[in-house]
Tab-separated table of C-alpha atoms in Angstrom:
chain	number	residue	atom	x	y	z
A	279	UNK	CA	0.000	0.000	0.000
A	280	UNK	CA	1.388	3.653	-0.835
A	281	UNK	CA	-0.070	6.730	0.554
A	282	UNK	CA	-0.100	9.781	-1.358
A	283	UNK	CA	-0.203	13.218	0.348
A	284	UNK	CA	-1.466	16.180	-1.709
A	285	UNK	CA	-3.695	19.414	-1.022
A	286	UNK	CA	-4.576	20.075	-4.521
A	287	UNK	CA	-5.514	17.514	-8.060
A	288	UNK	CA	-6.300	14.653	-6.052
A	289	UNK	CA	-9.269	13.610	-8.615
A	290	UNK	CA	-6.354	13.905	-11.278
A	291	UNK	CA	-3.806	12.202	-9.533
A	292	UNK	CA	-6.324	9.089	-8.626
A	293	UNK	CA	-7.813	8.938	-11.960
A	294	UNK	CA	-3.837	9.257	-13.708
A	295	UNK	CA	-3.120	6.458	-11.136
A	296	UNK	CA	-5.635	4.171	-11.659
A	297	UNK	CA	-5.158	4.134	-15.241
A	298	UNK	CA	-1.187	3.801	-15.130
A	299	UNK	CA	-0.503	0.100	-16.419
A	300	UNK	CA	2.810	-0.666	-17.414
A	301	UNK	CA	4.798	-3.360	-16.870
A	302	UNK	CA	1.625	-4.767	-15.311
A	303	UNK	CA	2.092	-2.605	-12.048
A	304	UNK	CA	-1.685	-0.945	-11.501
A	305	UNK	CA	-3.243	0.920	-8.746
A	306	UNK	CA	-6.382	0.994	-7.242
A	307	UNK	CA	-7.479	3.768	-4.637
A	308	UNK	CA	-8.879	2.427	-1.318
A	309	UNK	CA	-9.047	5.131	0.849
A	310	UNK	CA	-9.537	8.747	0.770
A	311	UNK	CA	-9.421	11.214	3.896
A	312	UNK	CA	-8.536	15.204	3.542
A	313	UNK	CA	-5.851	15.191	1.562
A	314	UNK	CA	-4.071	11.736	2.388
A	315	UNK	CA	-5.426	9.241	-0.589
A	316	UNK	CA	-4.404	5.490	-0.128
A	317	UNK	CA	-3.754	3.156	-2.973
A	318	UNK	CA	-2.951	-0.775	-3.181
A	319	UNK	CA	-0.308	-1.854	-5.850
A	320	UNK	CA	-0.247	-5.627	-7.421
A	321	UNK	CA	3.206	-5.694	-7.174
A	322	UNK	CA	4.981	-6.831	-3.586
A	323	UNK	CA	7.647	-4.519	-3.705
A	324	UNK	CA	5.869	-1.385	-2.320
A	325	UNK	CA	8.970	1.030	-2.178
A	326	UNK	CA	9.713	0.518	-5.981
A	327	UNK	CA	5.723	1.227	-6.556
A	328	UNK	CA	6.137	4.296	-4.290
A	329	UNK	CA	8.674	5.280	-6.985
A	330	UNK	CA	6.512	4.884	-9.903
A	331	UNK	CA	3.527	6.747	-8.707
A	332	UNK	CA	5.900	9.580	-7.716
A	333	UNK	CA	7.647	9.519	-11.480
A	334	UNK	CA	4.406	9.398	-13.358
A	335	UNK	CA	3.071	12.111	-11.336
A	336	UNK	CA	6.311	14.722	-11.936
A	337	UNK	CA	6.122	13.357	-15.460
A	338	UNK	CA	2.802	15.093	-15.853
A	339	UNK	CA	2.240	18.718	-17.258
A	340	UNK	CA	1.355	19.891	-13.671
A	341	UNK	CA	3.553	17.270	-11.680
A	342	UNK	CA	7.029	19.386	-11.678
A	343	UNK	CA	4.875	22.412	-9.450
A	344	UNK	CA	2.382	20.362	-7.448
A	345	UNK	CA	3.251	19.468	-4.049
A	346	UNK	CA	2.770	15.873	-3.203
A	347	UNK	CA	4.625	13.218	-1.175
A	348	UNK	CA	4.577	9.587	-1.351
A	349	UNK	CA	5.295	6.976	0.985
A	350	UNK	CA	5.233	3.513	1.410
A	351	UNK	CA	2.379	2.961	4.251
Protein backbone atom coordinates (compact mmCIF):
# COMPACT_ATOMS: atom_id res chain seq x y z
CA UNK A 1 0.00 0.00 0.00
CA UNK A 2 1.39 3.65 -0.83
CA UNK A 3 -0.07 6.73 0.55
CA UNK A 4 -0.10 9.78 -1.36
CA UNK A 5 -0.20 13.22 0.35
CA UNK A 6 -1.47 16.18 -1.71
CA UNK A 7 -3.70 19.41 -1.02
CA UNK A 8 -4.58 20.07 -4.52
CA UNK A 9 -5.51 17.51 -8.06
CA UNK A 10 -6.30 14.65 -6.05
CA UNK A 11 -9.27 13.61 -8.61
CA UNK A 12 -6.35 13.90 -11.28
CA UNK A 13 -3.81 12.20 -9.53
CA UNK A 14 -6.32 9.09 -8.63
CA UNK A 15 -7.81 8.94 -11.96
CA UNK A 16 -3.84 9.26 -13.71
CA UNK A 17 -3.12 6.46 -11.14
CA UNK A 18 -5.64 4.17 -11.66
CA UNK A 19 -5.16 4.13 -15.24
CA UNK A 20 -1.19 3.80 -15.13
CA UNK A 21 -0.50 0.10 -16.42
CA UNK A 22 2.81 -0.67 -17.41
CA UNK A 23 4.80 -3.36 -16.87
CA UNK A 24 1.62 -4.77 -15.31
CA UNK A 25 2.09 -2.60 -12.05
CA UNK A 26 -1.68 -0.94 -11.50
CA UNK A 27 -3.24 0.92 -8.75
CA UNK A 28 -6.38 0.99 -7.24
CA UNK A 29 -7.48 3.77 -4.64
CA UNK A 30 -8.88 2.43 -1.32
CA UNK A 31 -9.05 5.13 0.85
CA UNK A 32 -9.54 8.75 0.77
CA UNK A 33 -9.42 11.21 3.90
CA UNK A 34 -8.54 15.20 3.54
CA UNK A 35 -5.85 15.19 1.56
CA UNK A 36 -4.07 11.74 2.39
CA UNK A 37 -5.43 9.24 -0.59
CA UNK A 38 -4.40 5.49 -0.13
CA UNK A 39 -3.75 3.16 -2.97
CA UNK A 40 -2.95 -0.78 -3.18
CA UNK A 41 -0.31 -1.85 -5.85
CA UNK A 42 -0.25 -5.63 -7.42
CA UNK A 43 3.21 -5.69 -7.17
CA UNK A 44 4.98 -6.83 -3.59
CA UNK A 45 7.65 -4.52 -3.71
CA UNK A 46 5.87 -1.38 -2.32
CA UNK A 47 8.97 1.03 -2.18
CA UNK A 48 9.71 0.52 -5.98
CA UNK A 49 5.72 1.23 -6.56
CA UNK A 50 6.14 4.30 -4.29
CA UNK A 51 8.67 5.28 -6.99
CA UNK A 52 6.51 4.88 -9.90
CA UNK A 53 3.53 6.75 -8.71
CA UNK A 54 5.90 9.58 -7.72
CA UNK A 55 7.65 9.52 -11.48
CA UNK A 56 4.41 9.40 -13.36
CA UNK A 57 3.07 12.11 -11.34
CA UNK A 58 6.31 14.72 -11.94
CA UNK A 59 6.12 13.36 -15.46
CA UNK A 60 2.80 15.09 -15.85
CA UNK A 61 2.24 18.72 -17.26
CA UNK A 62 1.36 19.89 -13.67
CA UNK A 63 3.55 17.27 -11.68
CA UNK A 64 7.03 19.39 -11.68
CA UNK A 65 4.87 22.41 -9.45
CA UNK A 66 2.38 20.36 -7.45
CA UNK A 67 3.25 19.47 -4.05
CA UNK A 68 2.77 15.87 -3.20
CA UNK A 69 4.63 13.22 -1.17
CA UNK A 70 4.58 9.59 -1.35
CA UNK A 71 5.29 6.98 0.99
CA UNK A 72 5.23 3.51 1.41
CA UNK A 73 2.38 2.96 4.25
Amino acid sequence: MIILNCPMKRDYITELLETYDKDGVTFKKIDEKGMKLTFETNIEDEEKAAKIAKETIKATEIGSVLYFQVSVG
